[in-house]
GROMACS .gro file of N, CA and C in nm:
model
  441
    1MET      N    1  11.787  13.660   8.837
    1MET     CA    2  11.857  13.644   8.970
    1MET      C    3  11.949  13.746   8.987
    2SER      N    4  11.969  13.812   9.093
    2SER     CA    5  12.028  13.929   9.112
    2SER      C    6  12.195  13.865   9.128
    3CYS      N    7  12.285  13.967   9.105
    3CYS     CA    8  12.421  13.936   9.112
    3CYS      C    9  12.465  13.903   9.243
    4ALA      N   10  12.414  13.948   9.340
    4ALA     CA   11  12.457  13.913   9.496
    4ALA      C   12  12.408  13.765   9.521
    5LEU      N   13  12.288  13.756   9.480
    5LEU     CA   14  12.245  13.598   9.485
    5LEU      C   15  12.328  13.500   9.420
    6THR      N   16  12.359  13.532   9.292
    6THR     CA   17  12.437  13.460   9.225
    6THR      C   18  12.573  13.429   9.298
    7PHE      N   19  12.643  13.543   9.339
    7PHE     CA   20  12.754  13.525   9.402
    7PHE      C   21  12.745  13.428   9.540
    8PHE      N   22  12.616  13.459   9.618
    8PHE     CA   23  12.616  13.388   9.734
    8PHE      C   24  12.600  13.217   9.692
    9LEU      N   25  12.525  13.204   9.581
    9LEU     CA   26  12.509  13.060   9.571
    9LEU      C   27  12.638  12.984   9.515
   10LEU      N   28  12.731  13.070   9.436
   10LEU     CA   29  12.865  13.022   9.380
   10LEU      C   30  12.943  12.992   9.514
   11PHE      N   31  12.942  13.100   9.609
   11PHE     CA   32  13.028  13.083   9.726
   11PHE      C   33  12.983  12.957   9.822
   12LEU      N   34  12.838  12.935   9.815
   12LEU     CA   35  12.800  12.830   9.901
   12LEU      C   36  12.827  12.683   9.833
   13CYS      N   37  12.828  12.690   9.715
   13CYS     CA   38  12.861  12.561   9.641
   13CYS      C   39  13.026  12.540   9.650
   14LEU      N   40  13.103  12.654   9.636
   14LEU     CA   41  13.234  12.625   9.669
   14LEU      C   42  13.285  12.581   9.801
   15PHE      N   43  13.223  12.633   9.895
   15PHE     CA   44  13.234  12.604  10.048
   15PHE      C   45  13.202  12.452  10.054
   16MET      N   46  13.090  12.413  10.011
   16MET     CA   47  13.047  12.274  10.029
   16MET      C   48  13.139  12.176   9.964
   17LEU      N   49  13.181  12.218   9.839
   17LEU     CA   50  13.272  12.105   9.786
   17LEU      C   51  13.413  12.110   9.859
   18GLN      N   52  13.468  12.220   9.921
   18GLN     CA   53  13.574  12.218  10.002
   18GLN      C   54  13.579  12.157  10.123
   19THR      N   55  13.447  12.150  10.190
   19THR     CA   56  13.431  12.090  10.307
   19THR      C   57  13.365  11.960  10.314
   20CYS      N   58  13.333  11.902  10.217
   20CYS     CA   59  13.270  11.771  10.210
   20CYS      C   60  13.341  11.651  10.275
   21PRO      N   61  13.285  11.600  10.364
   21PRO     CA   62  13.356  11.471  10.434
   21PRO      C   63  13.379  11.361  10.347
   22LEU      N   64  13.451  11.273  10.378
   22LEU     CA   65  13.472  11.127  10.298
   22LEU      C   66  13.446  11.029  10.406
   23LEU      N   67  13.405  10.916  10.350
   23LEU     CA   68  13.402  10.787  10.436
   23LEU      C   69  13.534  10.716  10.456
   24LEU      N   70  13.591  10.707  10.553
   24LEU     CA   71  13.724  10.656  10.563
   24LEU      C   72  13.686  10.527  10.629
   25ARG      N   73  13.743  10.414  10.566
   25ARG     CA   74  13.715  10.288  10.615
   25ARG      C   75  13.851  10.246  10.687
   26VAL      N   76  13.850  10.215  10.813
   26VAL     CA   77  13.947  10.195  10.902
   26VAL      C   78  13.947  10.055  10.969
   27PHE      N   79  14.065   9.971  10.958
   27PHE     CA   80  14.063   9.860  11.007
   27PHE      C   81  14.155   9.842  11.142
   28THR      N   82  14.109   9.791  11.222
   28THR     CA   83  14.211   9.802  11.348
   28THR      C   84  14.249   9.652  11.391
   29THR      N   85  14.347   9.637  11.454
   29THR     CA   86  14.391   9.511  11.519
   29THR      C   87  14.434   9.552  11.674
   30ASN      N   88  14.435   9.458  11.751
   30ASN     CA   89  14.467   9.471  11.895
   30ASN      C   90  14.595   9.384  11.934
   31SER      N   91  14.667   9.340  11.826
   31SER     CA   92  14.768   9.249  11.836
   31SER      C   93  14.894   9.345  11.828
   32GLY      N   94  14.893   9.469  11.792
   32GLY     CA   95  15.021   9.555  11.768
   32GLY      C   96  15.078   9.555  11.631
   33ARG      N   97  15.009   9.466  11.549
   33ARG     CA   98  15.065   9.435  11.412
   33ARG      C   99  14.962   9.477  11.331
   34HIS      N  100  14.997   9.529  11.208
   34HIS     CA  101  14.897   9.570  11.088
   34HIS      C  102  14.842   9.451  11.038
   35HIS      N  103  14.735   9.464  10.970
   35HIS     CA  104  14.675   9.338  10.885
   35HIS      C  105  14.778   9.313  10.766
   36ARG      N  106  14.782   9.199  10.751
   36ARG     CA  107  14.850   9.152  10.611
   36ARG      C  108  14.796   9.214  10.489
   37VAL      N  109  14.868   9.247  10.391
   37VAL     CA  110  14.798   9.301  10.281
   37VAL      C  111  14.724   9.208  10.182
   38ASP      N  112  14.753   9.072  10.211
   38ASP     CA  113  14.690   8.968  10.136
   38ASP      C  114  14.535   8.976  10.194
   39GLU      N  115  14.497   9.022  10.313
   39GLU     CA  116  14.372   9.020  10.376
   39GLU      C  117  14.269   9.116  10.298
   40PHE      N  118  14.334   9.203  10.200
   40PHE     CA  119  14.263   9.283  10.135
   40PHE      C  120  14.244   9.235   9.983
   41ALA      N  121  14.297   9.141   9.958
   41ALA     CA  122  14.291   9.093   9.813
   41ALA      C  123  14.158   9.033   9.773
   42ARG      N  124  14.144   9.042   9.653
   42ARG     CA  125  14.031   8.983   9.569
   42ARG      C  126  13.889   9.052   9.638
   43GLY      N  127  13.896   9.160   9.673
   43GLY     CA  128  13.761   9.232   9.716
   43GLY      C  129  13.722   9.195   9.860
   44ASN      N  130  13.811   9.129   9.936
   44ASN     CA  131  13.798   9.112  10.070
   44ASN      C  132  13.857   9.209  10.165
   45VAL      N  133  13.808   9.227  10.287
   45VAL     CA  134  13.859   9.321  10.379
   45VAL      C  135  13.860   9.240  10.519
   46PRO      N  136  13.937   9.295  10.613
   46PRO     CA  137  13.929   9.233  10.748
   46PRO      C  138  13.798   9.260  10.808
   47SER      N  139  13.762   9.197  10.904
   47SER     CA  140  13.617   9.192  10.985
   47SER      C  141  13.616   9.317  11.068
   48SER      N  142  13.728   9.377  11.110
   48SER     CA  143  13.735   9.456  11.220
   48SER      C  144  13.716   9.612  11.167
   49GLU      N  145  13.623   9.635  11.098
   49GLU     CA  146  13.594   9.769  11.010
   49GLU      C  147  13.544   9.875  11.096
   50LEU      N  148  13.582   9.992  11.097
   50LEU     CA  149  13.506  10.103  11.148
   50LEU      C  150  13.480  10.193  11.033
   51GLN      N  151  13.380  10.250  11.018
   51GLN     CA  152  13.344  10.363  10.918
   51GLN      C  153  13.344  10.491  10.976
   52ILE      N  154  13.416  10.578  10.933
   52ILE     CA  155  13.425  10.738  11.001
   52ILE      C  156  13.410  10.810  10.887
   53TYR      N  157  13.329  10.905  10.906
   53TYR     CA  158  13.303  11.025  10.825
   53TYR      C  159  13.402  11.137  10.851
   54THR      N  160  13.493  11.156  10.782
   54THR     CA  161  13.607  11.260  10.826
   54THR      C  162  13.644  11.358  10.714
   55TRP      N  163  13.750  11.430  10.727
   55TRP     CA  164  13.796  11.523  10.616
   55TRP      C  165  13.948  11.484  10.591
   56MET      N  166  13.995  11.533  10.487
   56MET     CA  167  14.134  11.501  10.453
   56MET      C  168  14.245  11.570  10.537
   57ASP      N  169  14.185  11.662  10.619
   57ASP     CA  170  14.285  11.742  10.718
   57ASP      C  171  14.270  11.688  10.858
   58ALA      N  172  14.203  11.577  10.859
   58ALA     CA  173  14.189  11.515  10.989
   58ALA      C  174  14.334  11.458  11.038
   59THR      N  175  14.367  11.482  11.156
   59THR     CA  176  14.497  11.457  11.220
   59THR      C  177  14.493  11.308  11.280
   60LEU      N  178  14.609  11.246  11.298
   60LEU     CA  179  14.615  11.136  11.362
   60LEU      C  180  14.570  11.120  11.501
   61LYS      N  181  14.602  11.233  11.574
   61LYS     CA  182  14.539  11.242  11.702
   61LYS      C  183  14.393  11.244  11.708
   62GLU      N  184  14.334  11.320  11.618
   62GLU     CA  185  14.168  11.336  11.590
   62GLU      C  186  14.127  11.176  11.566
   63LEU      N  187  14.182  11.114  11.475
   63LEU     CA  188  14.142  10.970  11.436
   63LEU      C  189  14.156  10.889  11.563
   64THR      N  190  14.274  10.899  11.643
   64THR     CA  191  14.282  10.829  11.765
   64THR      C  192  14.160  10.840  11.855
   65SER      N  193  14.124  10.969  11.888
   65SER     CA  194  14.011  10.999  11.949
   65SER      C  195  13.878  10.915  11.916
   66LEU      N  196  13.868  10.925  11.780
   66LEU     CA  197  13.742  10.857  11.740
   66LEU      C  198  13.753  10.697  11.765
   67VAL      N  199  13.863  10.662  11.731
   67VAL     CA  200  13.889  10.506  11.766
   67VAL      C  201  13.871  10.472  11.915
   68LYS      N  202  13.913  10.558  12.004
   68LYS     CA  203  13.890  10.538  12.148
   68LYS      C  204  13.753  10.542  12.183
   69GLU      N  205  13.674  10.614  12.115
   69GLU     CA  206  13.511  10.621  12.146
   69GLU      C  207  13.453  10.476  12.127
   70VAL      N  208  13.508  10.410  12.022
   70VAL     CA  209  13.439  10.274  11.994
   70VAL      C  210  13.505  10.172  12.081
   71TYR      N  211  13.633  10.182  12.106
   71TYR     CA  212  13.702  10.083  12.183
   71TYR      C  213  13.756  10.126  12.328
   72PRO      N  214  13.667  10.101  12.416
   72PRO     CA  215  13.709  10.148  12.548
   72PRO      C  216  13.843  10.106  12.603
   73GLU      N  217  13.892   9.975  12.559
   73GLU     CA  218  14.006   9.929  12.598
   73GLU      C  219  14.135  10.002  12.563
   74ALA      N  220  14.103  10.090  12.450
   74ALA     CA  221  14.216  10.167  12.383
   74ALA      C  222  14.241  10.300  12.450
   75ARG      N  223  14.153  10.329  12.557
   75ARG     CA  224  14.146  10.452  12.630
   75ARG      C  225  14.271  10.471  12.731
   76LYS      N  226  14.324  10.358  12.767
   76LYS     CA  227  14.410  10.344  12.866
   76LYS      C  228  14.544  10.427  12.814
   77LYS      N  229  14.589  10.523  12.928
   77LYS     CA  230  14.698  10.598  12.884
   77LYS      C  231  14.823  10.494  12.867
   78GLY      N  232  14.887  10.553  12.756
   78GLY     CA  233  14.999  10.469  12.713
   78GLY      C  234  14.967  10.374  12.593
   79THR      N  235  14.849  10.348  12.557
   79THR     CA  236  14.818  10.270  12.445
   79THR      C  237  14.878  10.323  12.310
   80HIS      N  238  14.941  10.243  12.226
   80HIS     CA  239  15.009  10.298  12.108
   80HIS      C  240  14.913  10.265  11.992
   81PHE      N  241  14.916  10.356  11.893
   81PHE     CA  242  14.844  10.344  11.790
   81PHE      C  243  14.940  10.378  11.672
   82SER      N  244  14.954  10.263  11.577
   82SER     CA  245  15.036  10.278  11.461
   82SER      C  246  14.948  10.283  11.332
   83PHE      N  247  14.965  10.381  11.266
   83PHE     CA  248  14.874  10.407  11.146
   83PHE      C  249  14.939  10.372  11.023
   84ALA      N  250  14.867  10.324  10.924
   84ALA     CA  251  14.917  10.276  10.776
   84ALA      C  252  14.819  10.294  10.691
   85ILE      N  253  14.854  10.345  10.577
   85ILE     CA  254  14.752  10.366  10.453
   85ILE      C  255  14.767  10.240  10.378
   86VAL      N  256  14.661  10.159  10.346
   86VAL     CA  257  14.652  10.031  10.255
   86VAL      C  258  14.597  10.094  10.122
   87TYR      N  259  14.673  10.087  10.020
   87TYR     CA  260  14.638  10.136   9.884
   87TYR      C  261  14.651  10.033   9.786
   88PRO      N  262  14.582  10.041   9.660
   88PRO     CA  263  14.609   9.939   9.552
   88PRO      C  264  14.717   9.979   9.486
   89ASP      N  265  14.801   9.877   9.461
   89ASP     CA  266  14.932   9.877   9.368
   89ASP      C  267  14.889   9.936   9.242
   90PRO      N  268  14.936  10.030   9.188
   90PRO     CA  269  14.915  10.075   9.065
   90PRO      C  270  14.955   9.989   8.946
   91ARG      N  271  15.056   9.912   8.971
   91ARG     CA  272  15.111   9.808   8.878
   91ARG      C  273  15.029   9.670   8.890
   92GLY      N  274  14.932   9.637   8.968
   92GLY     CA  275  14.870   9.517   8.969
   92GLY      C  276  14.755   9.520   9.044
   93LYS      N  277  14.712   9.386   9.075
   93LYS     CA  278  14.575   9.386   9.165
   93LYS      C  279  14.622   9.363   9.312
   94ALA      N  280  14.731   9.393   9.359
   94ALA     CA  281  14.751   9.356   9.494
   94ALA      C  282  14.748   9.508   9.568
   95TYR      N  283  14.751   9.507   9.703
   95TYR     CA  284  14.747   9.612   9.785
   95TYR      C  285  14.894   9.643   9.841
   96ARG      N  286  14.912   9.755   9.884
   96ARG     CA  287  15.044   9.786   9.947
   96ARG      C  288  15.009   9.854  10.073
   97LEU      N  289  15.105   9.869  10.183
   97LEU     CA  290  15.092   9.912  10.310
   97LEU      C  291  15.190  10.012  10.334
   98LYS      N  292  15.158  10.138  10.365
   98LYS     CA  293  15.268  10.242  10.406
   98LYS      C  294  15.226  10.294  10.535
   99ASP      N  295  15.350  10.260  10.624
   99ASP     CA  296  15.334  10.323  10.761
   99ASP      C  297  15.348  10.475  10.743
  100ILE      N  298  15.244  10.554  10.833
  100ILE     CA  299  15.243  10.687  10.813
  100ILE      C  300  15.296  10.752  10.942
  101GLY      N  301  15.266  10.687  11.052
  101GLY     CA  302  15.287  10.757  11.196
  101GLY      C  303  15.229  10.676  11.297
  102SER      N  304  15.236  10.736  11.412
  102SER     CA  305  15.194  10.672  11.551
  102SER      C  306  15.150  10.777  11.646
  103THR      N  307  15.053  10.733  11.727
  103THR     CA  308  15.017  10.838  11.860
  103THR      C  309  15.027  10.728  11.976
  104VAL      N  310  15.015  10.798  12.088
  104VAL     CA  311  15.013  10.730  12.212
  104VAL      C  312  14.906  10.804  12.300
  105SER      N  313  14.810  10.730  12.347
  105SER     CA  314  14.706  10.769  12.413
  105SER      C  315  14.748  10.850  12.560
  106GLY      N  316  14.725  10.977  12.567
  106GLY     CA  317  14.755  11.050  12.695
  106GLY      C  318  14.908  11.111  12.672
  107ARG      N  319  14.967  11.108  12.558
  107ARG     CA  320  15.082  11.160  12.535
  107ARG      C  321  15.083  11.240  12.430
  108LYS      N  322  15.164  11.356  12.421
  108LYS     CA  323  15.199  11.427  12.301
  108LYS      C  324  15.304  11.368  12.210
  109GLY      N  325  15.283  11.372  12.078
  109GLY     CA  326  15.383  11.313  11.996
  109GLY      C  327  15.405  11.392  11.869
  110THR      N  328  15.525  11.374  11.798
  110THR     CA  329  15.552  11.433  11.683
  110THR      C  330  15.463  11.403  11.565
  111ASP      N  331  15.388  11.309  11.565
  111ASP     CA  332  15.300  11.257  11.464
  111ASP      C  333  15.154  11.295  11.491
  112ASP      N  334  15.129  11.355  11.599
  112ASP     CA  335  14.987  11.388  11.635
  112ASP      C  336  14.918  11.479  11.543
  113SER      N  337  14.976  11.568  11.494
  113SER     CA  338  14.931  11.673  11.413
  113SER      C  339  14.925  11.622  11.253
  114MET      N  340  15.003  11.520  11.205
  114MET     CA  341  15.006  11.472  11.080
  114MET      C  342  14.860  11.454  11.032
  115THR      N  343  14.836  11.491  10.902
  115THR     CA  344  14.699  11.464  10.834
  115THR      C  345  14.700  11.368  10.730
  116LEU      N  346  14.591  11.314  10.701
  116LEU     CA  347  14.568  11.222  10.587
  116LEU      C  348  14.622  11.284  10.468
  117GLN      N  349  14.578  11.412  10.444
  117GLN     CA  350  14.633  11.471  10.306
  117GLN      C  351  14.782  11.492  10.306
  118SER      N  352  14.845  11.519  10.415
  118SER     CA  353  14.998  11.520  10.419
  118SER      C  354  15.061  11.400  10.388
  119GLN      N  355  14.991  11.304  10.428
  119GLN     CA  356  15.063  11.156  10.371
  119GLN      C  357  15.020  11.096  10.251
  120ARG      N  358  14.942  11.193  10.166
  120ARG     CA  359  14.892  11.152  10.023
  120ARG      C  360  14.789  11.048  10.030
  121PHE      N  361  14.712  11.043  10.135
  121PHE     CA  362  14.589  10.959  10.135
  121PHE      C  363  14.494  11.002  10.022
  122GLN      N  364  14.442  10.899   9.964
  122GLN     CA  365  14.348  10.930   9.843
  122GLN      C  366  14.216  10.859   9.898
  123ILE      N  367  14.107  10.922   9.845
  123ILE     CA  368  13.987  10.864   9.849
  123ILE      C  369  13.968  10.726   9.801
  124GLY      N  370  13.932  10.637   9.866
  124GLY     CA  371  13.930  10.487   9.834
  124GLY      C  372  14.039  10.397   9.907
  125ASP      N  373  14.130  10.481   9.939
  125ASP     CA  374  14.233  10.398  10.031
  125ASP      C  375  14.188  10.366  10.172
  126TYR      N  376  14.245  10.269  10.231
  126TYR     CA  377  14.201  10.218  10.356
  126TYR      C  378  14.301  10.274  10.457
  127LEU      N  379  14.259  10.295  10.592
  127LEU     CA  380  14.349  10.309  10.702
  127LEU      C  381  14.367  10.199  10.792
  128ASP      N  382  14.475  10.158  10.819
  128ASP     CA  383  14.482  10.025  10.904
  128ASP      C  384  14.577  10.092  11.041
  129ILE      N  385  14.494  10.043  11.154
  129ILE     CA  386  14.560  10.097  11.289
  129ILE      C  387  14.591   9.973  11.361
  130ALA      N  388  14.711   9.972  11.393
  130ALA     CA  389  14.766   9.851  11.499
  130ALA      C  390  14.756   9.907  11.629
  131ILE      N  391  14.690   9.838  11.723
  131ILE     CA  392  14.667   9.908  11.849
  131ILE      C  393  14.744   9.820  11.952
  132THR      N  394  14.849   9.880  12.033
  132THR     CA  395  14.922   9.795  12.119
  132THR      C  396  14.884   9.857  12.267
  133PRO      N  397  14.833   9.756  12.348
  133PRO     CA  398  14.814   9.796  12.491
  133PRO      C  399  14.943   9.857  12.557
  134PRO      N  400  14.904   9.937  12.672
  134PRO     CA  401  15.027  10.010  12.732
  134PRO      C  402  15.132   9.892  12.784
  135ASN      N  403  15.088   9.797  12.843
  135ASN     CA  404  15.180   9.698  12.891
  135ASN      C  405  15.254   9.620  12.811
  136ARG      N  406  15.252   9.635  12.673
  136ARG     CA  407  15.324   9.578  12.565
  136ARG      C  408  15.396   9.680  12.482
  137ALA      N  409  15.508   9.640  12.447
  137ALA     CA  410  15.594   9.728  12.364
  137ALA      C  411  15.541   9.693  12.216
  138PRO      N  412  15.527   9.805  12.125
  138PRO     CA  413  15.486   9.803  11.984
  138PRO      C  414  15.585   9.706  11.921
  139PRO      N  415  15.549   9.600  11.837
  139PRO     CA  416  15.629   9.501  11.783
  139PRO      C  417  15.726   9.584  11.663
  140LEU      N  418  15.862   9.550  11.653
  140LEU     CA  419  15.930   9.594  11.560
  140LEU      C  420  15.868   9.556  11.420
  141SER      N  421  15.882   9.659  11.322
  141SER     CA  422  15.842   9.616  11.187
  141SER      C  423  15.929   9.491  11.136
  142THR      N  424  15.848   9.394  11.069
  142THR     CA  425  15.926   9.288  11.017
  142THR      C  426  15.949   9.299  10.876
  143ARG      N  427  15.902   9.405  10.808
  143ARG     CA  428  15.924   9.431  10.665
  143ARG      C  429  16.061   9.481  10.634
  144MET      N  430  16.111   9.438  10.524
  144MET     CA  431  16.246   9.464  10.484
  144MET      C  432  16.253   9.623  10.427
  145ARG      N  433  16.360   9.672  10.447
  145ARG     CA  434  16.377   9.815  10.402
  145ARG      C  435  16.491   9.836  10.318
  146PRO      N  436  16.466   9.897  10.207
  146PRO     CA  437  16.575   9.905  10.100
  146PRO      C  438  16.681   9.993  10.160
  147PHE      N  439  16.817   9.963  10.133
  147PHE     CA  440  16.920  10.053  10.169
  147PHE      C  441  16.981  10.131  10.061
   0.00000   0.00000   0.00000
């Protein structure tokens, strides 16, 4: 095998490794609230699952567009999308939920360009999206925050 062919095959392998998509399991609600973490316990998941092939550099705005393709009612201008990563608690068998940002359909926002990778999403984590219609304000978080 020639040196040029070896280099080309090596480059091709590295390129494919760097751009390989992942299967993102997305769970949505139309209530404006995220799923409860206990809904992910003991191997269970909520029924509202979307499976999206994407990359770690996917932005929240890109993911919003993909969700809007599946849910026509979410296309209305002013619809609010709140994103959270659901991940296994390293100390136990439970899951944790981490809010990572939000987008609004038809508007530019500061979180639009945020990527999964920038929020430390790991392959195997879930993405939970709370969708709020434009005629309702997104609910305030009910979780306690440490001071």
